mmCIF file of C-alpha atoms and ligand atoms in Angstrom:
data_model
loop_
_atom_site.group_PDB
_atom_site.id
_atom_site.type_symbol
_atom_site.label_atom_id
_atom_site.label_comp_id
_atom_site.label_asym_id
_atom_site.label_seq_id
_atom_site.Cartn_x
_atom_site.Cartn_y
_atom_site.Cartn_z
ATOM 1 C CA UNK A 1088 -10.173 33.051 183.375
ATOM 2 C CA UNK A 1089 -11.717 34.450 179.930
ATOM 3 C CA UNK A 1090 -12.195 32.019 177.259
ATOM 4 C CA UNK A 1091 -11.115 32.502 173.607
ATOM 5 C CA UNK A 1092 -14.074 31.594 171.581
ATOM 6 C CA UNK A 1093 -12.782 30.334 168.416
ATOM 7 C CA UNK A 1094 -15.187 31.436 165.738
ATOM 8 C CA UNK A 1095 -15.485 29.083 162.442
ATOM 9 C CA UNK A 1096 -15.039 31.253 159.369
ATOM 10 C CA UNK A 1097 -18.158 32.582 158.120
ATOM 11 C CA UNK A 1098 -18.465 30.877 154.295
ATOM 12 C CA UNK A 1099 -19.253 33.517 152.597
ATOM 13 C CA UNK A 1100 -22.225 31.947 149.719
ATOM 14 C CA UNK A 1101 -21.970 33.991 146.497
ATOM 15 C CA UNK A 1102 -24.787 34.312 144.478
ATOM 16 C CA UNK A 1103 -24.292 33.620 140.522
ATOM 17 C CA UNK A 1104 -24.526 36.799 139.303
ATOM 18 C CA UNK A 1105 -23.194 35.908 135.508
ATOM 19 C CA UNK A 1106 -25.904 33.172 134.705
ATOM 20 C CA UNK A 1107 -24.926 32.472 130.848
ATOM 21 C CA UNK A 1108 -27.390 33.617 128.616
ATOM 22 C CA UNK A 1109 -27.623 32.216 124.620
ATOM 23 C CA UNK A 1110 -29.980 34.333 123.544
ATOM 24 C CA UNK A 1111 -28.270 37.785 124.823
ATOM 25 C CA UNK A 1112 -28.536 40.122 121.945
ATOM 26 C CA UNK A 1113 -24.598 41.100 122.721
ATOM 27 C CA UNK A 1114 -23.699 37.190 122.005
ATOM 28 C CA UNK A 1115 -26.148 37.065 119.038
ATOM 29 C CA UNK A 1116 -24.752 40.375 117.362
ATOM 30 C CA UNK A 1117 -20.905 39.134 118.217
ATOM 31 C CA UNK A 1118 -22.001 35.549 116.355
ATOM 32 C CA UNK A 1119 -23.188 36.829 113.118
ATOM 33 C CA UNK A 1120 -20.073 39.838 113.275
ATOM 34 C CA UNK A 1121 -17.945 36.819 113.334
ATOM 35 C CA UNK A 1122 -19.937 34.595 110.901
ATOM 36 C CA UNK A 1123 -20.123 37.735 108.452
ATOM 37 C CA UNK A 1124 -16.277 38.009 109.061
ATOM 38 C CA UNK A 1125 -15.344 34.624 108.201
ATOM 39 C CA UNK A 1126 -17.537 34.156 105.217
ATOM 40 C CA UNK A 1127 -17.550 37.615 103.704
ATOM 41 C CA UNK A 1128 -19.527 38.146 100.332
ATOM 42 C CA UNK A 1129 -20.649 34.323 100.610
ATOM 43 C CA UNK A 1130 -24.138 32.916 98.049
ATOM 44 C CA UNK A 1131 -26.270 30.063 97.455
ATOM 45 C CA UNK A 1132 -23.346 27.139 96.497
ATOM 46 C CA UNK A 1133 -26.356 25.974 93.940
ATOM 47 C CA UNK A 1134 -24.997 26.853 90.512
ATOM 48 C CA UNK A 1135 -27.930 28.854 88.425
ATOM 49 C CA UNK A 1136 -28.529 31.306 86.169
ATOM 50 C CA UNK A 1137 -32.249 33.018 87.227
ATOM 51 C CA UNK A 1138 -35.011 32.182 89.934
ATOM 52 C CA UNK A 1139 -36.366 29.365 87.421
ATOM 53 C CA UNK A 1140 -32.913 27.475 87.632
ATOM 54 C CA UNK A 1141 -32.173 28.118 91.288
ATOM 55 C CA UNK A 1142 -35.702 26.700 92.213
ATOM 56 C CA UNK A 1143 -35.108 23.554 90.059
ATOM 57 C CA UNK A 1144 -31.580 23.387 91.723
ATOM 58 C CA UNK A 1145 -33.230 23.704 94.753
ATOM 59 C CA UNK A 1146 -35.346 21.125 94.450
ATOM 60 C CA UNK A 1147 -33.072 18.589 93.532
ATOM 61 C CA UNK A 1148 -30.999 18.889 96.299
ATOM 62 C CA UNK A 1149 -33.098 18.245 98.787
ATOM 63 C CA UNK A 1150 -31.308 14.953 100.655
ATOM 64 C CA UNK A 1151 -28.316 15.424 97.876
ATOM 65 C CA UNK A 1152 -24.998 17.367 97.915
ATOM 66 C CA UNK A 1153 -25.206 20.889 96.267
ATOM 67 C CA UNK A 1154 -22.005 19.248 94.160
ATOM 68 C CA UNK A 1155 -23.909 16.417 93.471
ATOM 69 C CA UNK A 1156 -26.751 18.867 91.976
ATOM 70 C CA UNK A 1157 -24.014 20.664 90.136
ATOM 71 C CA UNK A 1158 -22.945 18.152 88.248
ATOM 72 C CA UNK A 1159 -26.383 17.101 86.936
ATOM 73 C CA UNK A 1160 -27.966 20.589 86.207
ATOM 74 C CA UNK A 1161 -25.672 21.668 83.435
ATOM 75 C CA UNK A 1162 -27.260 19.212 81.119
ATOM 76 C CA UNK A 1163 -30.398 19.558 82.412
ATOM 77 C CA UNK A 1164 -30.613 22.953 81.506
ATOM 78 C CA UNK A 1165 -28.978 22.754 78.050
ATOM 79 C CA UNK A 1166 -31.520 20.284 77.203
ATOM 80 C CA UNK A 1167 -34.566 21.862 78.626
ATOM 81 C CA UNK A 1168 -33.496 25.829 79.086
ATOM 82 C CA UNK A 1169 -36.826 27.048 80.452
ATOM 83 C CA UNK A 1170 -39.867 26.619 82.134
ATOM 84 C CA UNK A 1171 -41.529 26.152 78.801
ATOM 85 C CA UNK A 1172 -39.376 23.357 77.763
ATOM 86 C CA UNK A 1173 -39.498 21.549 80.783
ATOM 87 C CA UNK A 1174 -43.011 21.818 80.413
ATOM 88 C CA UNK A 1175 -43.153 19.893 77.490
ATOM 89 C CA UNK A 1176 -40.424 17.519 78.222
ATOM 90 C CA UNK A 1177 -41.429 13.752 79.188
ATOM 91 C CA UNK A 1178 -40.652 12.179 82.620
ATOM 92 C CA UNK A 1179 -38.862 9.825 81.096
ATOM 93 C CA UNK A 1180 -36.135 12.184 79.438
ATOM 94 C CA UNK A 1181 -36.300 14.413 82.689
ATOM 95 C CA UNK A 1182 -35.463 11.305 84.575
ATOM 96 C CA UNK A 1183 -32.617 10.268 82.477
ATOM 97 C CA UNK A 1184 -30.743 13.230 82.592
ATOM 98 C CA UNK A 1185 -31.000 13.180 86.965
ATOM 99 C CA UNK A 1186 -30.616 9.672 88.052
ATOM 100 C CA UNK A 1187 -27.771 10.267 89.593
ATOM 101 C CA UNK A 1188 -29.766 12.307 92.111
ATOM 102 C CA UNK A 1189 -31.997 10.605 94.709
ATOM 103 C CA UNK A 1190 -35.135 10.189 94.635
ATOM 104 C CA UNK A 1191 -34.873 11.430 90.692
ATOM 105 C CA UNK A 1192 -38.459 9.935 89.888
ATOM 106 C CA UNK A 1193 -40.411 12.264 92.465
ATOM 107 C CA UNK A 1194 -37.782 14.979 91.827
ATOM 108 C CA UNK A 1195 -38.156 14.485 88.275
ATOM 109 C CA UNK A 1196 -42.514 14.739 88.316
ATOM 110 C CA UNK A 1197 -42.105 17.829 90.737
ATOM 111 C CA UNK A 1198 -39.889 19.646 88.613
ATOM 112 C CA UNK A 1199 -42.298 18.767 85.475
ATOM 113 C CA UNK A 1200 -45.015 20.218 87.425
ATOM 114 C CA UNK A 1201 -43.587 22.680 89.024
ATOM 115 C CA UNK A 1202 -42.828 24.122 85.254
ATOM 116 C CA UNK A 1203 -46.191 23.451 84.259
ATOM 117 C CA UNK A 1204 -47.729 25.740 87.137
ATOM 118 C CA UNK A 1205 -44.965 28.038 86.305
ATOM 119 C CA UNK A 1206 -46.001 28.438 82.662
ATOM 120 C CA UNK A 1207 -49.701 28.165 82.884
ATOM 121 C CA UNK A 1208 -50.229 30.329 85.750
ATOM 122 C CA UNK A 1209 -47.298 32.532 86.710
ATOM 123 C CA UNK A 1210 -46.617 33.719 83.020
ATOM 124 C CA UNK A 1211 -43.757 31.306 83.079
ATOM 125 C CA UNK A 1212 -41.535 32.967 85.743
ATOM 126 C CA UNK A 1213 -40.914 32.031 89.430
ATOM 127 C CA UNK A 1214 -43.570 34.368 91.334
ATOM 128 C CA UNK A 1215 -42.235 36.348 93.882
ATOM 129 C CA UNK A 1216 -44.370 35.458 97.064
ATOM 130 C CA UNK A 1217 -44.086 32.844 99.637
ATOM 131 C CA UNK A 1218 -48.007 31.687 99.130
ATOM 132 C CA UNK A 1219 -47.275 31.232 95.389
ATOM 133 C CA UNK A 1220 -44.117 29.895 95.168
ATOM 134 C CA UNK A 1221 -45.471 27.199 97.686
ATOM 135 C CA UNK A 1222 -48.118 26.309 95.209
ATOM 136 C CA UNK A 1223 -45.369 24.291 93.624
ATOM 137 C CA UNK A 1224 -44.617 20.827 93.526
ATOM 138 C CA UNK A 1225 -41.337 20.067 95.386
ATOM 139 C CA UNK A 1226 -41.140 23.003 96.811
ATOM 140 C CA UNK A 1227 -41.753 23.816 100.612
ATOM 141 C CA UNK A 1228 -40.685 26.497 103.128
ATOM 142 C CA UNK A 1229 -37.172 26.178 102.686
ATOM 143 C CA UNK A 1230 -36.886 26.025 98.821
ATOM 144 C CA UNK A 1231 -39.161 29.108 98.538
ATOM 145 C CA UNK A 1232 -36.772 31.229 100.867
ATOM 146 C CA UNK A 1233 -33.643 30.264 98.869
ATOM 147 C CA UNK A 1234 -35.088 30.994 95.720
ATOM 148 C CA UNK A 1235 -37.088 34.232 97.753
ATOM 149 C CA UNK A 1236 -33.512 35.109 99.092
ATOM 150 C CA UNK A 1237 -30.844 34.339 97.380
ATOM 151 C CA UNK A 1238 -32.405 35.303 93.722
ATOM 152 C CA UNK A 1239 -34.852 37.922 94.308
ATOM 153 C CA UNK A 1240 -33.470 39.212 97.958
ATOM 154 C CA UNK A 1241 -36.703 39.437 99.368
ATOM 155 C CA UNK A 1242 -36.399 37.734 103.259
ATOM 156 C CA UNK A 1243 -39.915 36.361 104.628
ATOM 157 C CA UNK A 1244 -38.312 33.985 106.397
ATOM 158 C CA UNK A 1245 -34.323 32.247 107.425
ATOM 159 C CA UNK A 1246 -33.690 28.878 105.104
ATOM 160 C CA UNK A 1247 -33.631 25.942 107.700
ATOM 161 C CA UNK A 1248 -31.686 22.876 106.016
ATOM 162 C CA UNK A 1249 -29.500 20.147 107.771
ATOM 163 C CA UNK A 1250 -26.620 22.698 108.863
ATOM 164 C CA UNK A 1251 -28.537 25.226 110.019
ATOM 165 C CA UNK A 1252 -30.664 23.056 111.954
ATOM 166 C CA UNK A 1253 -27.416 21.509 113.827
ATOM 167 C CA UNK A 1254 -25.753 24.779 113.983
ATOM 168 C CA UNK A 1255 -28.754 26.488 115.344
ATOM 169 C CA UNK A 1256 -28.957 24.106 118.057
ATOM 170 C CA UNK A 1257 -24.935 23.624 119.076
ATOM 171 C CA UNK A 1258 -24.914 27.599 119.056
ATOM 172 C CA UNK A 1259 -28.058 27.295 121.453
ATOM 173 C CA UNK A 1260 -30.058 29.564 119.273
ATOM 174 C CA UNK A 1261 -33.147 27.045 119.683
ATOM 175 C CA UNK A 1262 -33.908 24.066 121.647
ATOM 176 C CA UNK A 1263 -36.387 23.009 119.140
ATOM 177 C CA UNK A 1264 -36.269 20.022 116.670
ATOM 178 C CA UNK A 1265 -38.361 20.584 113.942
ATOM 179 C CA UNK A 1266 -37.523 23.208 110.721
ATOM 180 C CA UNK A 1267 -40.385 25.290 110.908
ATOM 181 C CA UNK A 1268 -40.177 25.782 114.849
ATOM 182 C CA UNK A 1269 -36.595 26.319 114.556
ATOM 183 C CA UNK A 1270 -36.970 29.302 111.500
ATOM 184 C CA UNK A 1271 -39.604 30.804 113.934
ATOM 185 C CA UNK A 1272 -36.848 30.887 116.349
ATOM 186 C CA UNK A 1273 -34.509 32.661 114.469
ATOM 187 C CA UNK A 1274 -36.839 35.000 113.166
ATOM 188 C CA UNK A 1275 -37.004 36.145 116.427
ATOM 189 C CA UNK A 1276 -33.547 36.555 117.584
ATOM 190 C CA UNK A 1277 -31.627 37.525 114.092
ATOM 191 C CA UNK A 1278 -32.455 41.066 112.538
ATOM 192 C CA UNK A 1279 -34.330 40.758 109.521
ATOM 193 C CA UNK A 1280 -31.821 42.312 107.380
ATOM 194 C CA UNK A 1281 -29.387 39.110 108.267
ATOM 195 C CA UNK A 1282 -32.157 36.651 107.003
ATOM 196 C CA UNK A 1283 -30.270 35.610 104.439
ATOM 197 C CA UNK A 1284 -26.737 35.653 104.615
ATOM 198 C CA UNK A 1285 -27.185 34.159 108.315
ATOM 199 C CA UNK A 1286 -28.456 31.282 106.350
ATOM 200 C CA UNK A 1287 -25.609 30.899 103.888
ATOM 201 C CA UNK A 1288 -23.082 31.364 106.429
ATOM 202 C CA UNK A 1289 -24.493 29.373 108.559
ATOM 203 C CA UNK A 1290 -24.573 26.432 105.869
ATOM 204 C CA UNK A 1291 -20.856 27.047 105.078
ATOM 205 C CA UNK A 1292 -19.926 26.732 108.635
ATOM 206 C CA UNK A 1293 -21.942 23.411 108.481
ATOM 207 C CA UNK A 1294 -19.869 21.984 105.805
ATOM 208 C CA UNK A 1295 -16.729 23.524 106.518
ATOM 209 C CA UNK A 1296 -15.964 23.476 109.999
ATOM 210 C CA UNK A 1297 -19.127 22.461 112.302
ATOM 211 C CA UNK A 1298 -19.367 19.304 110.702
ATOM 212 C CA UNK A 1299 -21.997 17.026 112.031
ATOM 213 C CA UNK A 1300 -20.020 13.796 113.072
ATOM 214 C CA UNK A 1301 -16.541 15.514 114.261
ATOM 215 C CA UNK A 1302 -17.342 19.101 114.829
ATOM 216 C CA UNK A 1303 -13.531 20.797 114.085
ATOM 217 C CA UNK A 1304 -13.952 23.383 117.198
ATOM 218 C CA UNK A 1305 -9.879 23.944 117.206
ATOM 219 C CA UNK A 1306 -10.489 25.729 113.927
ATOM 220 C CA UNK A 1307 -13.871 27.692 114.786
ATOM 221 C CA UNK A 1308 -13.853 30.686 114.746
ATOM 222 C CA UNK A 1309 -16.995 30.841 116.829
ATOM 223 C CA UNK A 1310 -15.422 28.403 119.703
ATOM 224 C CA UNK A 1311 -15.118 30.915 122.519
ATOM 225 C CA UNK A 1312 -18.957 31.754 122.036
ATOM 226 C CA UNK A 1313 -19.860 28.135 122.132
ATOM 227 C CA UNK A 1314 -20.458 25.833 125.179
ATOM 228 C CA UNK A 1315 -21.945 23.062 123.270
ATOM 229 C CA UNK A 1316 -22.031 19.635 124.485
ATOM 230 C CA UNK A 1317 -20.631 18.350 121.172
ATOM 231 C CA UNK A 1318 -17.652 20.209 121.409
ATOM 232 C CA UNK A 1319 -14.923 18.414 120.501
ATOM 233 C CA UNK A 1320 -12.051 20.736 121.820
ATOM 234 C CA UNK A 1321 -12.963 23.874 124.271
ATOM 235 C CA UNK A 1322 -10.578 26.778 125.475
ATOM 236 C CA UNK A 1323 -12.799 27.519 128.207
ATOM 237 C CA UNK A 1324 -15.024 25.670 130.795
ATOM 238 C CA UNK A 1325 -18.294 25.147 130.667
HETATM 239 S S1 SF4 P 2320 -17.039 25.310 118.636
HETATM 240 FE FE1 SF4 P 2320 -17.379 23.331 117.658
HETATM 241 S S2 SF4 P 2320 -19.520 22.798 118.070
HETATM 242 FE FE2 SF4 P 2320 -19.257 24.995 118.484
HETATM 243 S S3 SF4 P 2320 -19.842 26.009 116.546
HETATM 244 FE FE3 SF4 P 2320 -17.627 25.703 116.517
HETATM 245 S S4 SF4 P 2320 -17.288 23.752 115.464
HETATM 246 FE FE4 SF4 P 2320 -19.456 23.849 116.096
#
């Protein structure tokens, strides 16, 4: 009598063929289409008039709101309208006129300096180089590309602050932790020509929408690109 052999179905083992990459140019060029989209014709939210105001700007805001900075630098620059000025000014009235800002006594002797060196060396306008402009007090990498970028359009390298540090890092564009290694990142992966507006979009995204605490992914326009843990709403699995 023949025997029927039952055979077990053969499970048939597919191999992952669509292994998600971040850093696939296709998903870096549809990110910045999208961030471009969103935030068309967007600048520095620093309120200034030339590359001597934007640096001072710059410089005050570092662990301060940009509306914070905005309220303060009106006066400041009324009272003390140029780098000569400020040269001459005392701490003390400098001081007085930004202690609503953190850390206004440092800020204050940085931006008294920074005129100084401005004046006495540079002709008394902001020099247009990354090794000068670092020569500076108060100013470090990414105060010298805002004022680099935003005022004189000339990108060395991509402004790393808070935002774009987070952002970089939900979006996956960098695992790393630290400013510098993160703008050597991007420098890598974001055409040169998108230095700076990646930056300021980037920053808007930060405050408007990617917000560090309670990220509002239902309204992000990016959300179908992103697979971040910190998600706080996904269309899509993971
Ligand atoms: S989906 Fe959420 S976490 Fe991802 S970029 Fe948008 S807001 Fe940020």
């Amino acid at each position: 009598m023949a025997t029927t052999k039952t055979e077990s179905p053969k499970r048939v083992i597919k191999k992952s063929t669509n292994r998600r990459n971040p850093l696939d140019p296709k998903r870096i060029a549809a990110i910045l289409d999208i961030l471009a989209k969103t935030y068309p014709g967007v600048v520095c939210a620093l309120h200034h008039r030339n590359a001597w105001e934007l640096t001072v700007a710059t410089i005050l805001s570092a662990q301060c709101t940009d509306v914070r900075v905005n309220i303060v630098t009106p006066a400041l620059f009324k009272a003390f309208p140029t780098p000569k000025a400020m040269a001459e000014a005392s701490l003390p009235e400098i001081e007085e006129l930004i202690r609503t800002v953190g850390f206004f006594r440092s800020k204050a002797k940085s931006i008294q300096g920074a005129a100084r060196i401005v004046v006495n060396e540079f002709g008394g306008k902001i020099p247009q180089t990354m090794d000068e402009i670092l020569r500076l007090p108060g100013v470090a990498r990414k105060t010298a590309n805002v004022v680099l970028g935003s005022w004189y359009g000339i990108a060395v390298g991509v402004v790393v602050d808070t935002h774009v540090m987070r952002l970089s890092r939900r979006l996956e564009l960098t695992k790393q932790i630290t400013p510098q290694k993160i703008e050597l990142d991007l420098m890598k992966i974001i055409p040169e020509d998108r230095w700076i507006n990646f930056s300021h979009e980037l920053i808007h995204h930060g405050r408007q929408v990617c917000i560090a605490r309670k990220p509002r992914c239902i309204d992000c326009t990016l959300e179908k690109l992103c697979f971040s843990s910190e998600k706080t709403w996904t269309s899509h699995a993971h």
